[in-house]
Amino acid sequence: MQDRIAAAKAALAHLDIEEKDSAIKAASRDFFWYSPVLKDRLDHVTADFVVRPRNEAEVIEILKACYAHDVPVTTRGSGTGNYGQAMPLEGGCVMHLRHMDKVREIQPGRVICEPGVLLKDVDAACKDHSGQELRMFSSTWATATIGGFIAGGSGGVGSCTWGSLRDLGNIIRLRVVTMEAEPRVVEFRGEEIARVSHAYGTNGIITEVEMPLAPAYDWVEMFVAFDNFMEAVHYTEQLAKEDGILIKLANIFEAPVAHDYFQRVKPHVDPGTNLVGLMVAPQSMDGFQTFTSRRPEATVIYRSDDNNWERGPGPVFEYGWNHTTLRALKVDPSVTYLQVRFGYPNHIELIEQMRDALSPEVLHHLEALRENGKVIFAGLSLVKFTTEERLNEIVKIHEDAGAMVFNPHRYTLEEGGRQSVDDRQLAFKKESDPKGLLNPGKMITWDDPDFSFDDMYAYPKLQPLTEA
Ligand code: FAD
């Protein structure tokens, strides 16, 4: 392997290559450590070198050289993925897209940009240009790239109104480079986008994206307190269903999450407070206030446009999605989490059933999500971690009850997804990456089509611990 690495590096010596071991190690890690299971398995993983292309032509050059020398390539946006998506399990090359950060074109309802631009910078450019913004973003808006969001994420702030990234219309076009002797550039729209979106860069490298936009607003961010958890759930569901009230975020934190883990919120709540976080469009505030005044169980304790807190909480969306886990981990390192889908029509019963069965070992954190025209909930539940066996049991309790778990303690696409082959992604990988060099170890069905999913997949070429 070392000869092949040296040959690939020599071929790419004129590009921006990182040589420092500490920087290579840092560029080989993402937020995999959120999971105690992944931390155990992947902590030692590191690339052999890091290269930072400046444009698509350099991406092609890198893929061509690495193909010629059989060197694996794992692409990196900002490395904020929490499933170990950007970890180079077999070493080789990490291709870091930080220089590919141009916003190329903005039109009414759409933006065209390079993959390495940060979500916040896409929004800033669109707002400046014509008062527009992305329909949805990961709560890592300030640090994550748009390419990484599309290849490794699923949805987030905005998904309560617009659905998930995988829903038709939420990505307009992707331009992709293949990993072949002569890399090809292909463009996907509509149905074909699913071949490469959320594929962890295992079957092509996205070099340009075209995304839909919505009007930008100065969203009013709020916290609403409830004594009763299920009342908070009903309030949030009904609000998300109000057709005339425009929201960008609606989430629920079971007590005592807000009190125990949200440091700046703590002085304003009790241990028994269940908290709802919201982003509401300013023109919807009259409707919102009428809606809330009809529900005396709800108390608005914070409004970003009328704030009397001595220390403001910062952006409310940075309490939601996977930021909840981050805040909990900072206070209590033994906390971990699950990603659950509480689907229509039994979502409310399932939420209540899981709470009866598992709280306080598992505390609900729910995000309102639009799916097929209905409001459902994504759960990013906080789990008090004891052992891997117990964590697996908790997953099974959810699955047996009918709640789908996207297991964040697994590093493969299938185990972190719907536990089944995505035929479109696999078929495209066969054409686009015939040697299996792109982000190896992340697509089980490429390595082992007969895998049973009974136990966690162990990638046979995962770097051995002794090499760390
Ligand atoms: P990376 O982590 O660098 O990459 C993600 C995956 O995409 C990797 O497999 C990588 O190889 C691949 N990739 C990157 N760029 C390309 C490319 N150009 N072509 C092909 N493959 C590529 N996720 C959500 O969906 N919603 C959330 O709300 C959310 N909140 C989060 C909150 C926290 C605190 C944390 C730590 C994570 C959260 N995540 C969330 C996960 C992650 O932050 C997002 O998915 C993020 O958008 C990933 O972007 P990135 O630039 O960091 O990608």
Short mmCIF file of C-alpha atoms and ligand atoms in Angstrom, two decimals:
data_model
loop_
_atom_site.label_atom_id
_atom_site.label_comp_id
_atom_site.label_asym_id
_atom_site.label_seq_id
_atom_site.Cartn_x
_atom_site.Cartn_y
_atom_site.Cartn_z
CA MET A 1 0.00 0.00 0.00
CA GLN A 2 2.77 2.47 0.92
CA ASP A 3 4.31 2.28 -2.61
CA ARG A 4 0.92 3.00 -4.17
CA ILE A 5 0.37 5.94 -1.82
CA ALA A 6 3.77 7.36 -2.64
CA ALA A 7 3.12 7.04 -6.38
CA ALA A 8 -0.29 8.77 -6.11
CA LYS A 9 1.18 11.55 -3.98
CA ALA A 10 4.02 12.07 -6.44
CA ALA A 11 1.52 12.36 -9.29
CA LEU A 12 -0.41 15.00 -7.32
CA ALA A 13 2.58 16.86 -5.87
CA HIS A 14 1.68 20.10 -7.72
CA LEU A 15 -1.68 20.31 -5.88
CA ASP A 16 -2.43 21.56 -2.34
CA ILE A 17 -1.30 18.49 -0.37
CA GLU A 18 -1.21 18.32 3.43
CA GLU A 19 1.93 16.72 4.82
CA LYS A 20 1.65 17.31 8.57
CA ASP A 21 0.63 14.19 10.53
CA SER A 22 -1.49 16.17 13.01
CA ALA A 23 -3.40 17.93 10.21
CA ILE A 24 -3.89 14.62 8.36
CA LYS A 25 -5.24 13.04 11.53
CA ALA A 26 -7.59 15.99 12.12
CA ALA A 27 -8.88 15.82 8.53
CA SER A 28 -9.56 12.09 9.00
CA ARG A 29 -12.06 12.56 11.82
CA ASP A 30 -15.64 13.67 12.01
CA PHE A 31 -18.25 13.61 14.78
CA PHE A 32 -18.15 9.76 14.97
CA TRP A 33 -17.24 10.14 18.66
CA TYR A 34 -20.87 11.08 19.40
CA SER A 35 -21.36 7.33 19.50
CA PRO A 36 -19.50 5.31 22.15
CA VAL A 37 -19.76 2.33 19.80
CA LEU A 38 -18.17 4.13 16.84
CA LYS A 39 -15.60 5.78 19.09
CA ASP A 40 -14.40 2.36 20.13
CA ARG A 41 -14.18 1.09 16.56
CA LEU A 42 -12.91 4.14 14.62
CA ASP A 43 -10.84 6.31 16.94
CA HIS A 44 -7.53 5.21 15.37
CA VAL A 45 -8.57 5.66 11.73
CA THR A 46 -6.38 8.00 9.68
CA ALA A 47 -5.67 8.85 6.05
CA ASP A 48 -2.22 8.64 4.47
CA PHE A 49 -2.50 12.05 2.88
CA VAL A 50 -4.93 14.91 2.37
CA VAL A 51 -5.34 16.82 -0.88
CA ARG A 52 -7.45 19.96 -1.41
CA PRO A 53 -8.60 20.46 -5.00
CA ARG A 54 -9.38 23.99 -6.18
CA ASN A 55 -11.83 23.05 -8.91
CA GLU A 56 -13.48 20.18 -10.77
CA ALA A 57 -10.48 19.70 -13.07
CA GLU A 58 -8.32 19.00 -9.99
CA VAL A 59 -10.95 16.61 -8.60
CA ILE A 60 -10.72 14.68 -11.88
CA GLU A 61 -6.92 14.66 -11.68
CA ILE A 62 -7.01 13.32 -8.09
CA LEU A 63 -9.52 10.58 -8.88
CA LYS A 64 -7.57 9.57 -11.99
CA ALA A 65 -4.24 9.33 -10.15
CA CYS A 66 -5.76 7.44 -7.19
CA TYR A 67 -7.55 5.07 -9.57
CA ALA A 68 -4.30 4.38 -11.42
CA HIS A 69 -2.53 3.51 -8.15
CA ASP A 70 -5.47 1.77 -6.39
CA VAL A 71 -5.59 4.34 -3.59
CA PRO A 72 -8.91 4.76 -1.70
CA VAL A 73 -10.43 8.27 -1.70
CA THR A 74 -12.72 9.57 1.05
CA THR A 75 -14.23 12.98 0.43
CA ARG A 76 -14.56 15.57 3.16
CA GLY A 77 -16.70 18.66 3.40
CA SER A 78 -16.32 19.96 6.97
CA GLY A 79 -16.35 16.60 8.76
CA THR A 80 -19.42 17.26 10.91
CA GLY A 81 -21.13 13.98 10.01
CA ASN A 82 -22.07 12.01 13.11
CA TYR A 83 -22.15 8.52 11.57
CA GLY A 84 -18.41 8.41 10.78
CA GLN A 85 -19.34 9.12 7.15
CA ALA A 86 -16.11 11.00 6.36
CA MET A 87 -13.71 8.60 8.13
CA PRO A 88 -11.21 6.91 5.78
CA LEU A 89 -11.57 3.37 7.14
CA GLU A 90 -8.84 1.96 4.93
CA GLY A 91 -6.58 5.03 4.94
CA GLY A 92 -5.47 6.38 1.56
CA CYS A 93 -6.47 9.85 0.40
CA VAL A 94 -8.84 12.31 2.05
CA MET A 95 -10.00 14.79 -0.58
CA HIS A 96 -10.97 17.93 1.31
CA LEU A 97 -13.22 20.29 -0.67
CA ARG A 98 -12.71 23.45 1.36
CA HIS A 99 -11.36 25.45 -1.63
CA MET A 100 -14.41 24.64 -3.79
CA ASP A 101 -16.55 27.25 -2.11
CA LYS A 102 -17.97 29.47 -4.86
CA VAL A 103 -21.60 30.45 -5.16
CA ARG A 104 -21.90 30.55 -8.96
CA GLU A 105 -25.40 31.73 -9.80
CA ILE A 106 -28.54 32.84 -7.99
CA GLN A 107 -31.92 33.05 -9.72
CA PRO A 108 -35.46 33.36 -8.42
CA GLY A 109 -36.02 30.10 -6.52
CA ARG A 110 -32.62 28.48 -7.15
CA VAL A 111 -28.90 28.66 -6.40
CA ILE A 112 -25.98 26.96 -8.14
CA CYS A 113 -22.80 26.48 -6.13
CA GLU A 114 -19.70 24.41 -5.54
CA PRO A 115 -19.92 21.65 -2.92
CA GLY A 116 -17.44 23.06 -0.39
CA VAL A 117 -19.32 26.27 0.38
CA LEU A 118 -20.66 26.49 3.93
CA LEU A 119 -24.45 26.44 4.35
CA LYS A 120 -24.30 29.82 6.12
CA ASP A 121 -22.36 31.32 3.22
CA VAL A 122 -24.91 30.05 0.68
CA ASP A 123 -27.65 31.69 2.75
CA ALA A 124 -25.71 34.96 3.12
CA ALA A 125 -25.10 35.18 -0.64
CA CYS A 126 -28.75 34.41 -1.47
CA LYS A 127 -30.08 36.87 1.11
CA ASP A 128 -27.79 39.65 -0.14
CA HIS A 129 -28.59 38.93 -3.77
CA SER A 130 -32.38 38.74 -3.64
CA GLY A 131 -33.76 38.12 -0.16
CA GLN A 132 -33.76 34.33 -0.55
CA GLU A 133 -32.47 31.43 1.58
CA LEU A 134 -32.11 27.64 1.48
CA ARG A 135 -35.34 25.80 2.19
CA MET A 136 -33.62 23.63 4.78
CA PHE A 137 -30.25 23.29 6.44
CA SER A 138 -28.51 21.08 8.90
CA SER A 139 -28.24 22.61 12.37
CA THR A 140 -24.49 22.67 11.65
CA TRP A 141 -25.33 25.58 9.28
CA ALA A 142 -22.39 27.62 10.56
CA THR A 143 -19.75 24.95 9.90
CA ALA A 144 -21.03 22.32 7.42
CA THR A 145 -20.81 22.37 3.61
CA ILE A 146 -23.68 22.05 1.19
CA GLY A 147 -22.01 19.05 -0.51
CA GLY A 148 -21.58 17.27 2.82
CA PHE A 149 -25.20 18.00 3.73
CA ILE A 150 -26.43 16.44 0.48
CA ALA A 151 -24.04 13.46 0.56
CA GLY A 152 -24.18 12.76 4.29
CA GLY A 153 -27.19 14.51 5.82
CA SER A 154 -30.92 14.10 5.63
CA GLY A 155 -32.76 17.31 6.48
CA GLY A 156 -33.06 19.66 9.40
CA VAL A 157 -34.14 23.21 10.05
CA GLY A 158 -36.91 23.81 7.47
CA SER A 159 -37.93 20.14 7.22
CA CYS A 160 -41.10 20.83 9.24
CA THR A 161 -42.35 22.72 6.17
CA TRP A 162 -40.36 21.34 3.25
CA GLY A 163 -39.79 17.66 4.14
CA SER A 164 -36.43 15.91 3.81
CA LEU A 165 -33.60 16.28 1.33
CA ARG A 166 -34.63 13.02 -0.33
CA ASP A 167 -38.11 14.33 -1.18
CA LEU A 168 -38.57 15.17 -4.86
CA GLY A 169 -37.81 18.82 -5.57
CA ASN A 170 -35.54 19.45 -2.59
CA ILE A 171 -32.40 19.00 -4.71
CA ILE A 172 -32.63 20.25 -8.29
CA ARG A 173 -29.43 19.01 -9.90
CA LEU A 174 -26.13 17.39 -8.96
CA ARG A 175 -22.99 17.32 -11.06
CA VAL A 176 -20.85 14.29 -10.25
CA VAL A 177 -17.39 12.98 -11.16
CA THR A 178 -16.82 9.20 -11.36
CA MET A 179 -13.79 7.16 -10.16
CA GLU A 180 -12.59 5.46 -13.34
CA ALA A 181 -9.44 5.29 -15.47
CA GLU A 182 -10.93 8.29 -17.30
CA PRO A 183 -13.32 9.92 -14.81
CA ARG A 184 -16.62 11.03 -16.36
CA VAL A 185 -18.69 14.07 -15.42
CA VAL A 186 -22.40 13.29 -15.20
CA GLU A 187 -25.42 15.38 -14.21
CA PHE A 188 -28.46 14.08 -12.37
CA ARG A 189 -31.93 15.54 -11.96
CA GLY A 190 -35.28 14.28 -10.66
CA GLU A 191 -35.44 10.55 -10.02
CA GLU A 192 -31.72 10.07 -10.75
CA ILE A 193 -30.58 12.31 -7.89
CA ALA A 194 -31.20 9.45 -5.43
CA ARG A 195 -28.28 7.55 -6.98
CA VAL A 196 -25.76 9.87 -5.33
CA SER A 197 -27.53 11.95 -2.68
CA HIS A 198 -27.00 10.52 0.81
CA ALA A 199 -24.49 8.01 -0.60
CA TYR A 200 -21.58 9.19 1.61
CA GLY A 201 -19.47 9.83 -1.51
CA THR A 202 -19.25 6.08 -2.18
CA ASN A 203 -20.21 6.29 -5.83
CA GLY A 204 -19.20 9.70 -7.16
CA ILE A 205 -17.97 13.11 -6.10
CA ILE A 206 -20.41 16.01 -6.25
CA THR A 207 -18.72 19.01 -7.87
CA GLU A 208 -21.72 21.30 -8.35
CA VAL A 209 -25.16 21.50 -6.76
CA GLU A 210 -28.34 23.32 -7.72
CA MET A 211 -30.73 23.83 -4.82
CA PRO A 212 -34.20 25.35 -4.50
CA LEU A 213 -34.64 28.55 -2.48
CA ALA A 214 -37.45 30.14 -0.47
CA PRO A 215 -37.98 33.77 0.60
CA ALA A 216 -35.68 34.72 3.49
CA TYR A 217 -37.24 36.10 6.69
CA ASP A 218 -35.99 37.42 9.99
CA TRP A 219 -37.42 34.37 11.72
CA VAL A 220 -38.78 34.93 15.22
CA GLU A 221 -37.14 32.33 17.44
CA MET A 222 -38.96 31.22 20.57
CA PHE A 223 -39.04 28.86 23.49
CA VAL A 224 -42.43 27.78 24.85
CA ALA A 225 -42.72 25.98 28.21
CA PHE A 226 -45.15 23.21 29.22
CA ASP A 227 -45.63 21.30 32.46
CA ASN A 228 -47.02 18.30 30.63
CA PHE A 229 -44.98 16.52 27.96
CA MET A 230 -47.86 15.16 25.87
CA GLU A 231 -49.48 18.61 25.84
CA ALA A 232 -46.23 19.94 24.37
CA VAL A 233 -46.35 17.21 21.71
CA HIS A 234 -49.98 17.97 20.76
CA TYR A 235 -49.30 21.73 20.67
CA THR A 236 -46.30 21.24 18.37
CA GLU A 237 -48.11 18.86 16.05
CA GLN A 238 -51.13 21.18 15.77
CA LEU A 239 -48.92 24.21 15.16
CA ALA A 240 -46.99 22.38 12.43
CA LYS A 241 -50.34 21.50 10.82
CA GLU A 242 -51.63 25.11 10.79
CA ASP A 243 -51.73 25.82 7.06
CA GLY A 244 -51.44 29.59 7.31
CA ILE A 245 -48.63 29.85 9.87
CA LEU A 246 -45.17 29.62 8.33
CA ILE A 247 -42.60 27.91 10.54
CA LYS A 248 -39.02 26.79 9.97
CA LEU A 249 -38.49 24.79 13.16
CA ALA A 250 -40.65 23.08 15.78
CA ASN A 251 -39.06 20.75 18.30
CA ILE A 252 -39.79 19.34 21.74
CA PHE A 253 -37.46 18.52 24.62
CA GLU A 254 -38.78 16.26 27.36
CA ALA A 255 -38.09 17.42 30.93
CA PRO A 256 -35.46 17.71 32.33
CA VAL A 257 -33.44 18.14 29.09
CA ALA A 258 -33.82 21.94 28.98
CA HIS A 259 -33.00 22.35 32.66
CA ASP A 260 -30.11 19.89 32.80
CA TYR A 261 -28.40 20.45 29.44
CA PHE A 262 -29.27 23.94 28.10
CA GLN A 263 -27.04 26.16 30.26
CA ARG A 264 -28.48 29.52 29.17
CA VAL A 265 -32.06 28.30 29.34
CA LYS A 266 -31.64 26.73 32.79
CA PRO A 267 -32.28 29.94 34.82
CA HIS A 268 -35.67 30.29 33.08
CA VAL A 269 -37.05 26.76 33.52
CA ASP A 270 -37.64 24.11 36.19
CA PRO A 271 -36.46 20.50 36.09
CA GLY A 272 -40.07 19.61 35.19
CA THR A 273 -40.30 21.98 32.20
CA ASN A 274 -40.90 20.43 28.79
CA LEU A 275 -39.65 22.89 26.20
CA VAL A 276 -40.73 23.61 22.63
CA GLY A 277 -38.30 25.46 20.32
CA LEU A 278 -39.74 27.38 17.36
CA MET A 279 -38.85 29.55 14.38
CA VAL A 280 -41.89 31.44 13.07
CA ALA A 281 -42.00 33.88 10.14
CA PRO A 282 -42.61 37.48 11.32
CA GLN A 283 -45.78 37.84 9.23
CA SER A 284 -47.17 34.72 10.95
CA MET A 285 -46.72 36.07 14.47
CA ASP A 286 -50.30 37.36 14.81
CA GLY A 287 -51.61 33.95 13.80
CA PHE A 288 -49.10 32.27 16.11
CA GLN A 289 -50.11 34.40 19.08
CA THR A 290 -53.79 33.66 18.51
CA PHE A 291 -52.99 29.94 18.22
CA THR A 292 -50.99 30.00 21.46
CA SER A 293 -53.46 32.13 23.42
CA ARG A 294 -56.07 29.42 22.79
CA ARG A 295 -53.82 27.00 24.65
CA PRO A 296 -53.31 28.17 28.24
CA GLU A 297 -50.97 25.24 28.92
CA ALA A 298 -48.34 26.97 26.73
CA THR A 299 -46.14 29.79 28.09
CA VAL A 300 -43.80 31.66 25.76
CA ILE A 301 -40.64 32.20 27.82
CA TYR A 302 -38.32 33.55 25.11
CA ARG A 303 -38.79 35.59 21.91
CA SER A 304 -35.77 36.65 19.87
CA ASP A 305 -37.53 39.87 18.77
CA ASP A 306 -38.51 40.85 22.33
CA ASN A 307 -35.84 39.42 24.56
CA ASN A 308 -35.41 40.29 28.22
CA TRP A 309 -32.98 37.49 29.09
CA GLU A 310 -29.77 38.81 30.56
CA ARG A 311 -27.79 36.25 28.53
CA GLY A 312 -29.55 35.39 25.28
CA PRO A 313 -29.67 31.72 24.29
CA GLY A 314 -28.13 32.22 20.80
CA PRO A 315 -29.84 30.71 17.75
CA VAL A 316 -32.73 28.48 18.83
CA PHE A 317 -31.98 26.04 15.98
CA GLU A 318 -28.63 25.34 17.66
CA TYR A 319 -30.59 23.59 20.42
CA GLY A 320 -32.32 21.29 17.96
CA TRP A 321 -31.52 18.47 15.59
CA ASN A 322 -28.15 17.01 16.58
CA HIS A 323 -27.14 20.05 18.61
CA THR A 324 -29.29 18.71 21.43
CA THR A 325 -26.97 15.72 21.73
CA LEU A 326 -23.92 17.98 21.61
CA ARG A 327 -25.27 20.12 24.46
CA ALA A 328 -26.14 17.04 26.53
CA LEU A 329 -22.71 15.48 25.92
CA LYS A 330 -20.97 18.63 27.12
CA VAL A 331 -22.73 18.31 30.49
CA ASP A 332 -22.86 14.53 30.77
CA PRO A 333 -20.39 12.51 28.64
CA SER A 334 -22.34 9.31 29.33
CA VAL A 335 -25.25 10.52 27.18
CA THR A 336 -25.68 9.12 23.71
CA TYR A 337 -28.61 9.13 21.29
CA LEU A 338 -30.80 7.44 18.73
CA GLN A 339 -32.33 8.69 15.49
CA VAL A 340 -35.93 7.46 15.25
CA ARG A 341 -38.82 7.96 12.84
CA PHE A 342 -42.20 8.17 14.54
CA GLY A 343 -44.27 7.75 11.38
CA TYR A 344 -47.85 8.56 10.48
CA PRO A 345 -50.50 7.62 11.58
CA ASN A 346 -49.30 6.11 14.90
CA HIS A 347 -46.62 8.69 15.68
CA ILE A 348 -48.28 10.14 18.78
CA GLU A 349 -49.12 6.72 20.29
CA LEU A 350 -45.58 5.49 19.57
CA ILE A 351 -44.04 8.52 21.25
CA GLU A 352 -46.17 7.98 24.33
CA GLN A 353 -45.51 4.24 24.34
CA MET A 354 -41.71 4.70 24.15
CA ARG A 355 -41.85 7.28 26.93
CA ASP A 356 -43.83 4.93 29.17
CA ALA A 357 -41.38 2.13 28.44
CA LEU A 358 -38.05 3.98 28.60
CA SER A 359 -38.12 7.42 30.26
CA PRO A 360 -35.93 8.67 31.96
CA GLU A 361 -33.27 6.28 30.58
CA VAL A 362 -34.32 7.57 27.15
CA LEU A 363 -35.57 11.16 27.00
CA HIS A 364 -37.53 12.38 24.01
CA HIS A 365 -36.17 15.07 21.76
CA LEU A 366 -38.57 15.34 18.81
CA GLU A 367 -38.41 17.35 15.60
CA ALA A 368 -41.60 18.04 13.63
CA LEU A 369 -41.10 16.81 10.08
CA ARG A 370 -43.31 16.95 7.03
CA GLU A 371 -43.58 13.64 5.18
CA ASN A 372 -45.95 12.97 2.29
CA GLY A 373 -48.11 15.93 3.29
CA LYS A 374 -48.42 14.82 6.93
CA VAL A 375 -46.71 16.03 10.09
CA ILE A 376 -44.65 13.28 11.71
CA PHE A 377 -41.80 13.38 14.24
CA ALA A 378 -38.13 12.58 13.93
CA GLY A 379 -36.78 11.55 17.32
CA LEU A 380 -33.19 12.31 18.24
CA SER A 381 -33.71 10.72 21.63
CA LEU A 382 -31.12 11.17 24.37
CA VAL A 383 -30.02 7.86 25.85
CA LYS A 384 -28.19 7.30 29.12
CA PHE A 385 -25.50 4.92 27.85
CA THR A 386 -24.62 1.91 29.97
CA THR A 387 -23.57 -0.91 27.64
CA GLU A 388 -23.66 -1.70 23.94
CA GLU A 389 -26.01 -4.62 24.72
CA ARG A 390 -28.50 -2.33 26.45
CA LEU A 391 -28.27 0.18 23.59
CA ASN A 392 -29.09 -2.61 21.14
CA GLU A 393 -32.01 -3.63 23.35
CA ILE A 394 -33.35 -0.07 23.31
CA VAL A 395 -33.11 -0.04 19.50
CA LYS A 396 -35.01 -3.34 19.42
CA ILE A 397 -37.73 -2.04 21.74
CA HIS A 398 -38.32 0.82 19.30
CA GLU A 399 -38.27 -1.42 16.24
CA ASP A 400 -40.59 -4.00 17.79
CA ALA A 401 -43.07 -1.22 18.56
CA GLY A 402 -42.95 -0.06 14.93
CA ALA A 403 -40.63 2.97 15.18
CA MET A 404 -37.88 2.88 12.56
CA VAL A 405 -34.36 3.51 13.93
CA PHE A 406 -31.62 5.06 11.74
CA ASN A 407 -28.91 3.64 13.95
CA PRO A 408 -26.26 6.32 14.60
CA HIS A 409 -23.98 3.71 16.14
CA ARG A 410 -23.18 2.22 12.74
CA TYR A 411 -20.84 3.51 10.03
CA THR A 412 -22.43 1.92 6.96
CA LEU A 413 -25.09 3.45 4.74
CA GLU A 414 -27.41 0.50 5.15
CA GLU A 415 -27.20 0.10 8.95
CA GLY A 416 -27.52 3.85 9.51
CA GLY A 417 -30.41 3.90 7.04
CA ARG A 418 -33.24 1.52 6.31
CA GLN A 419 -31.14 -1.66 6.74
CA SER A 420 -31.62 -2.64 3.12
CA VAL A 421 -29.85 -2.37 -0.20
CA ASP A 422 -30.42 0.83 -2.13
CA ASP A 423 -30.40 -0.71 -5.60
CA ARG A 424 -30.02 2.65 -7.33
CA GLN A 425 -26.89 3.55 -5.36
CA LEU A 426 -25.38 0.09 -5.75
CA ALA A 427 -26.10 -0.01 -9.50
CA PHE A 428 -24.48 3.40 -9.98
CA LYS A 429 -21.45 2.36 -7.90
CA LYS A 430 -20.89 -0.57 -10.25
CA GLU A 431 -20.50 1.88 -13.15
CA SER A 432 -18.89 4.80 -11.38
CA ASP A 433 -16.40 3.11 -9.03
CA PRO A 434 -15.56 -0.30 -10.51
CA LYS A 435 -12.56 -0.80 -8.19
CA GLY A 436 -14.56 0.13 -5.05
CA LEU A 437 -12.11 2.88 -4.07
CA LEU A 438 -14.57 5.59 -3.00
CA ASN A 439 -15.07 5.78 0.78
CA PRO A 440 -14.52 2.02 1.18
CA GLY A 441 -16.33 0.09 3.91
CA LYS A 442 -19.43 2.28 3.95
CA MET A 443 -21.65 0.32 1.54
CA ILE A 444 -22.10 -3.22 2.86
CA THR A 445 -23.94 -4.49 -0.20
CA TRP A 446 -20.90 -3.67 -2.34
CA ASP A 447 -18.65 -5.78 -0.08
CA ASP A 448 -21.05 -8.52 0.99
CA PRO A 449 -24.35 -8.73 -0.91
CA ASP A 450 -25.56 -11.54 1.41
CA PHE A 451 -25.00 -9.67 4.68
CA SER A 452 -27.79 -10.61 7.13
CA PHE A 453 -27.90 -7.45 9.31
CA ASP A 454 -28.06 -9.67 12.42
CA ASP A 455 -24.84 -8.21 13.88
CA MET A 456 -22.94 -4.96 13.35
CA TYR A 457 -20.95 -5.01 10.10
CA ALA A 458 -17.18 -5.25 10.63
CA TYR A 459 -15.37 -3.96 7.53
CA PRO A 460 -12.56 -6.49 6.97
CA LYS A 461 -10.10 -3.82 5.74
CA LEU A 462 -10.69 -1.42 8.64
CA GLN A 463 -7.25 -0.17 9.68
CA PRO A 464 -5.93 -2.43 12.44
CA LEU A 465 -5.51 -0.77 15.82
CA THR A 466 -1.79 -1.52 15.90
CA GLU A 467 -1.14 0.82 12.96
CA ALA A 468 -2.51 3.82 14.87
P1 FAD B 1 -18.88 15.76 5.95
O1 FAD B 1 -19.09 15.27 7.34
O2 FAD B 1 -17.53 16.25 5.60
O3 FAD B 1 -19.30 14.65 4.91
C1 FAD B 1 -20.50 13.95 5.03
C2 FAD B 1 -20.48 12.80 4.02
O4 FAD B 1 -20.60 13.33 2.71
C3 FAD B 1 -19.20 11.97 4.02
O5 FAD B 1 -19.51 10.64 3.72
C4 FAD B 1 -18.39 12.58 2.87
O6 FAD B 1 -17.50 11.61 2.32
C5 FAD B 1 -19.48 12.95 1.91
N1 FAD B 1 -19.18 14.09 1.06
C6 FAD B 1 -18.86 15.36 1.46
N2 FAD B 1 -18.76 16.15 0.39
C7 FAD B 1 -19.01 15.40 -0.70
C8 FAD B 1 -19.05 15.64 -2.10
N3 FAD B 1 -18.83 16.85 -2.60
N4 FAD B 1 -19.32 14.61 -2.94
C9 FAD B 1 -19.57 13.38 -2.45
N5 FAD B 1 -19.54 13.08 -1.14
C10 FAD B 1 -19.27 14.07 -0.28
N6 FAD B 1 -27.34 16.36 9.72
C11 FAD B 1 -28.53 16.67 9.19
O7 FAD B 1 -28.88 16.15 8.12
N7 FAD B 1 -29.36 17.55 9.82
C12 FAD B 1 -29.04 18.18 10.97
O8 FAD B 1 -29.78 19.02 11.45
C13 FAD B 1 -27.79 17.85 11.57
N8 FAD B 1 -27.39 18.43 12.72
C14 FAD B 1 -26.16 18.13 13.23
C15 FAD B 1 -25.74 18.76 14.43
C16 FAD B 1 -24.50 18.46 14.97
C17 FAD B 1 -24.06 19.16 16.24
C18 FAD B 1 -23.65 17.52 14.32
C19 FAD B 1 -22.29 17.20 14.86
C20 FAD B 1 -24.05 16.91 13.15
C21 FAD B 1 -25.30 17.21 12.58
N9 FAD B 1 -25.71 16.66 11.38
C22 FAD B 1 -26.95 16.93 10.87
C23 FAD B 1 -24.77 15.86 10.58
C24 FAD B 1 -23.88 16.76 9.66
O9 FAD B 1 -23.48 17.91 10.36
C25 FAD B 1 -24.60 17.24 8.43
O10 FAD B 1 -25.09 16.19 7.69
C26 FAD B 1 -23.69 18.13 7.59
O11 FAD B 1 -24.46 18.82 6.68
C27 FAD B 1 -22.56 17.43 6.92
O12 FAD B 1 -21.78 18.37 6.21
P2 FAD B 1 -20.17 18.32 6.22
O13 FAD B 1 -19.67 19.35 5.28
O14 FAD B 1 -19.64 18.37 7.57
O15 FAD B 1 -19.97 16.87 5.59
#
